[in-house]
Amino acid sequence: MIDRLEAMVKRYNDITEELSKPETIQDIKKMTELSREQTRLAEAVDLYNHYKDVLKNIDEDKELVKDSELGEFAREELTSLEEEKVVIEDRLQVLLLPHDPNDEKNVIVEIKGAVGGDEANIFAGDLFDMYTKYANREGWKIEIMNSVEGTAGGFSNIEFMVKGESVYSKLKYESGAHRVQRVPVTESQGRVHTSTSTVLVMPEADEFDFELDESEVRIDITRSSGCGGQGVNTTDSAVRLTHIPTGIIVYSQTERSQIKNKEKAFKILKTRLYDLKLREKEEAEGKERRSKIGTGDRSEKIRTYNYPQNRLTDHRIGFTSMNLDRIMDGDLGVVVDALINEDQKRKLEGIEEDIA
């Protein structure tokens, strides 16, 4: 562990030196990449420096316990330092785990009503509200990129960007099928129904991740459709993009401005293509990372929201909470933390079997 930490400190110092060079300052791409890497290394480097201070103090206290006047004080401090040493070592082990280069990125999330008709769309709207409230608690910002409202409420489809600090590191576990069990507002007999909505979380593609050849994109301008705000259908402002090589189609109609809809559509398209590139890379390197919690596939049932019992269950890690109402009100962090902790635990243990 020490050798790896020393190598990390050396890399941190090398980056500091590199960032001061005139040729690096003039290279925006290199500056951005190096700055991101240095920010990622900073916590481990700072904690390692503190760890070395703790070790030094432990050695000093071991000598002081022999002193007739300071011995008692040194013994008490030594006990505290030994406990702190163990805590720091555990944290350093986590910080040395392989890093996901997308963890610091913003994300684009797509939620779709799936099985269950109107109730699935209503639940898709409930999930969007849950993520919005969670984002507010985290200090993140949400921007709706495209949406199609359901006829009875909610959304048949909604795509939105979440911007903030390390968003992907916390939301990347949300991709999959979310199942709800409750009495729908559309149910007249009071029976509990089971419906599903799907969630897809994609790290935002920035200009250095993916270079899109716009000559491979067909642009169609259409009139906005579906349930929308006043005036949504009065202009030909909706934009549909078709990426010819892959057949991926994206649509944006949330803005009255054709230019703004086009910008949002291209942002979604680039992110979808970047996500496709990441998945192809994973498959080329040996399918999914074997220790990964779930596959990230939207067809995988990851979670059940049982309203009559006020219960949420995440099936991938066997996590259950009897505070579904609080989670839907934005207290999603308890679930996210459980997923992150389990993910780190499995990586530390080197688990190889497929979790999905």
Short mmCIF file of C-alpha atoms in Angstrom, two decimals, residues 11-207:
data_model
loop_
_atom_site.label_atom_id
_atom_site.label_comp_id
_atom_site.label_asym_id
_atom_site.label_seq_id
_atom_site.Cartn_x
_atom_site.Cartn_y
_atom_site.Cartn_z
CA ARG A 11 2.31 11.59 -9.81
CA TYR A 12 0.55 14.45 -7.98
CA ASN A 13 3.81 16.43 -7.81
CA ASP A 14 4.62 15.66 -11.46
CA ILE A 15 1.22 17.03 -12.47
CA THR A 16 1.81 20.20 -10.44
CA GLU A 17 5.05 20.74 -12.29
CA GLU A 18 3.49 19.92 -15.66
CA LEU A 19 0.63 22.39 -15.10
CA SER A 20 3.12 25.24 -14.68
CA LYS A 21 4.73 24.71 -18.08
CA PRO A 22 3.81 27.27 -20.80
CA GLU A 23 3.17 24.57 -23.42
CA THR A 24 0.69 22.86 -21.08
CA ILE A 25 -1.11 26.11 -20.29
CA GLN A 26 -1.67 26.64 -24.01
CA ASP A 27 -3.11 23.12 -24.46
CA ILE A 28 -6.66 23.34 -23.09
CA LYS A 29 -7.37 19.62 -23.47
CA LYS A 30 -4.20 18.61 -21.62
CA MET A 31 -4.79 21.24 -18.93
CA THR A 32 -8.32 19.95 -18.35
CA GLU A 33 -7.25 16.30 -18.15
CA LEU A 34 -4.32 17.00 -15.80
CA SER A 35 -6.41 19.24 -13.54
CA ARG A 36 -9.10 16.56 -13.25
CA GLU A 37 -6.50 13.92 -12.39
CA GLN A 38 -4.86 16.14 -9.78
CA THR A 39 -8.21 16.91 -8.14
CA ARG A 40 -8.96 13.18 -7.99
CA LEU A 41 -5.56 12.43 -6.37
CA ALA A 42 -5.73 15.28 -3.85
CA GLU A 43 -7.75 13.49 -1.14
CA ALA A 44 -5.47 10.45 -1.10
CA VAL A 45 -2.32 12.59 -1.08
CA ASP A 46 -3.57 14.79 1.78
CA LEU A 47 -4.72 11.78 3.80
CA TYR A 48 -1.43 9.97 3.22
CA ASN A 49 0.52 12.99 4.46
CA HIS A 50 -1.66 13.03 7.58
CA TYR A 51 -1.12 9.27 7.95
CA LYS A 52 2.66 9.80 8.00
CA ASP A 53 2.22 12.41 10.73
CA VAL A 54 0.17 9.93 12.77
CA LEU A 55 2.86 7.25 12.37
CA LYS A 56 5.52 9.73 13.48
CA ASN A 57 3.47 10.70 16.55
CA ILE A 58 2.94 7.02 17.42
CA ASP A 59 6.70 6.43 17.39
CA GLU A 60 7.26 9.48 19.58
CA ASP A 61 4.58 8.42 22.08
CA LYS A 62 6.06 4.93 22.32
CA GLU A 63 9.22 6.57 23.61
CA LEU A 64 7.37 8.96 25.91
CA VAL A 65 5.47 6.17 27.73
CA LYS A 66 8.77 5.43 29.50
CA ASP A 67 8.83 8.97 30.91
CA SER A 68 7.71 9.19 34.55
CA GLU A 69 5.93 12.51 34.09
CA LEU A 70 4.54 12.27 30.55
CA GLY A 71 4.01 8.51 30.40
CA GLU A 72 0.31 8.49 31.34
CA PHE A 73 -0.53 11.23 28.84
CA ALA A 74 1.48 9.49 26.12
CA ARG A 75 -0.36 6.17 26.73
CA GLU A 76 -3.74 7.84 26.35
CA GLU A 77 -2.67 9.63 23.18
CA LEU A 78 -1.10 6.45 21.83
CA THR A 79 -4.39 4.58 22.14
CA SER A 80 -6.21 7.34 20.27
CA LEU A 81 -3.54 7.48 17.56
CA GLU A 82 -3.59 3.69 17.03
CA GLU A 83 -7.36 3.85 16.52
CA GLU A 84 -6.99 6.76 14.08
CA LYS A 85 -4.28 4.82 12.21
CA VAL A 86 -6.67 1.92 11.54
CA VAL A 87 -9.42 4.26 10.32
CA ILE A 88 -7.02 6.05 7.97
CA GLU A 89 -5.67 2.76 6.59
CA ASP A 90 -9.19 1.60 5.77
CA ARG A 91 -9.93 4.84 3.98
CA LEU A 92 -6.65 4.73 2.05
CA GLN A 93 -7.47 1.21 0.85
CA VAL A 94 -10.71 2.56 -0.61
CA LEU A 95 -8.95 5.53 -2.24
CA LEU A 96 -6.51 3.13 -3.91
CA LEU A 97 -9.31 1.21 -5.64
CA PRO A 98 -9.45 1.54 -9.47
CA HIS A 99 -11.03 4.87 -10.33
CA ASP A 100 -13.94 5.31 -12.71
CA PRO A 101 -12.84 8.23 -14.92
CA ASN A 102 -16.47 9.29 -15.34
CA ASP A 103 -17.22 9.65 -11.62
CA GLU A 104 -16.74 13.43 -11.56
CA LYS A 105 -19.00 14.03 -14.56
CA ASN A 106 -22.49 15.41 -14.92
CA VAL A 107 -25.09 12.96 -16.21
CA ILE A 108 -28.03 12.76 -18.55
CA VAL A 109 -30.85 10.64 -17.14
CA GLU A 110 -33.67 9.16 -19.19
CA ILE A 111 -36.80 7.83 -17.46
CA LYS A 112 -39.49 5.97 -19.40
CA GLY A 113 -42.85 4.55 -18.42
CA ALA A 114 -42.59 0.85 -19.28
CA VAL A 115 -45.04 -1.89 -18.19
CA GLY A 116 -48.31 -0.67 -16.75
CA GLY A 117 -49.70 1.97 -19.09
CA ASP A 118 -50.77 5.20 -17.41
CA GLU A 119 -49.56 4.03 -13.98
CA ALA A 120 -46.05 3.39 -15.38
CA ASN A 121 -45.98 6.94 -16.74
CA ILE A 122 -47.22 8.37 -13.44
CA PHE A 123 -44.49 6.44 -11.60
CA ALA A 124 -41.90 7.77 -14.08
CA GLY A 125 -43.01 11.24 -12.96
CA ASP A 126 -42.65 10.19 -9.31
CA LEU A 127 -39.10 8.98 -9.97
CA PHE A 128 -38.27 12.28 -11.66
CA ASP A 129 -39.59 14.14 -8.59
CA MET A 130 -37.49 11.89 -6.31
CA TYR A 131 -34.30 12.59 -8.27
CA THR A 132 -35.10 16.31 -8.37
CA LYS A 133 -35.49 16.46 -4.58
CA TYR A 134 -32.32 14.40 -4.07
CA ALA A 135 -30.41 16.71 -6.43
CA ASN A 136 -31.60 19.73 -4.42
CA ARG A 137 -30.25 18.13 -1.24
CA GLU A 138 -26.89 17.52 -2.93
CA GLY A 139 -26.71 21.08 -4.29
CA TRP A 140 -26.97 19.88 -7.89
CA LYS A 141 -28.86 21.56 -10.75
CA ILE A 142 -31.37 19.87 -13.06
CA GLU A 143 -32.11 20.88 -16.65
CA ILE A 144 -34.87 19.16 -18.61
CA MET A 145 -33.58 18.24 -22.07
CA ASN A 146 -36.75 16.66 -23.50
CA SER A 147 -40.05 15.37 -22.16
CA VAL A 148 -43.30 13.79 -23.31
CA GLU A 149 -46.04 13.94 -20.71
CA GLY A 150 -48.35 11.00 -20.04
CA THR A 151 -52.06 11.41 -20.78
CA ALA A 152 -52.95 10.71 -17.11
CA GLY A 153 -49.92 12.45 -15.61
CA GLY A 154 -46.24 11.79 -15.24
CA PHE A 155 -44.11 11.15 -18.31
CA SER A 156 -43.98 8.52 -20.99
CA ASN A 157 -40.43 9.78 -21.48
CA ILE A 158 -38.28 12.45 -19.86
CA GLU A 159 -34.59 13.23 -20.34
CA PHE A 160 -32.78 15.63 -18.04
CA MET A 161 -29.25 16.66 -17.16
CA VAL A 162 -27.96 16.70 -13.58
CA LYS A 163 -25.05 19.08 -13.02
CA GLY A 164 -22.88 19.26 -9.94
CA GLU A 165 -19.96 17.73 -8.06
CA SER A 166 -19.30 14.02 -8.78
CA VAL A 167 -22.86 13.37 -9.94
CA TYR A 168 -22.10 10.19 -11.89
CA SER A 169 -20.33 8.61 -8.90
CA LYS A 170 -23.66 8.61 -7.03
CA LEU A 171 -26.28 8.20 -9.75
CA LYS A 172 -24.52 5.54 -11.87
CA TYR A 173 -26.21 2.75 -9.88
CA GLU A 174 -29.71 3.94 -10.85
CA SER A 175 -29.86 2.43 -14.36
CA GLY A 176 -32.37 -0.40 -14.64
CA ALA A 177 -36.03 -1.28 -14.19
CA HIS A 178 -37.74 0.25 -11.15
CA ARG A 179 -40.85 -1.67 -10.06
CA VAL A 180 -43.71 -0.06 -8.17
CA GLN A 181 -46.45 -1.88 -6.21
CA ARG A 182 -49.41 0.27 -5.18
CA VAL A 183 -53.04 1.11 -5.87
CA PRO A 184 -52.95 3.36 -8.96
CA VAL A 185 -55.01 6.53 -9.02
CA THR A 186 -56.62 5.08 -12.15
CA GLU A 187 -57.77 1.94 -10.24
CA SER A 188 -61.43 2.01 -9.21
CA GLN A 189 -61.50 -1.33 -7.32
CA GLY A 190 -58.69 -0.55 -4.87
CA ARG A 191 -56.45 -3.36 -6.13
CA VAL A 192 -52.66 -3.22 -5.88
CA HIS A 193 -50.97 -3.18 -9.29
CA THR A 194 -47.37 -3.79 -10.28
CA SER A 195 -45.87 -1.47 -12.90
CA THR A 196 -42.38 -0.58 -14.02
CA SER A 197 -40.48 2.44 -15.25
CA THR A 198 -36.97 2.28 -16.62
CA VAL A 199 -34.03 4.56 -15.83
CA LEU A 200 -30.88 5.07 -17.88
CA VAL A 201 -28.00 7.13 -16.46
CA MET A 202 -25.25 8.24 -18.87
CA PRO A 203 -22.12 10.28 -18.09
CA GLU A 204 -22.14 13.56 -19.98
CA ALA A 205 -19.84 13.55 -23.01
CA ASP A 206 -17.65 16.61 -23.11
CA GLU A 207 -15.78 17.87 -26.13
#
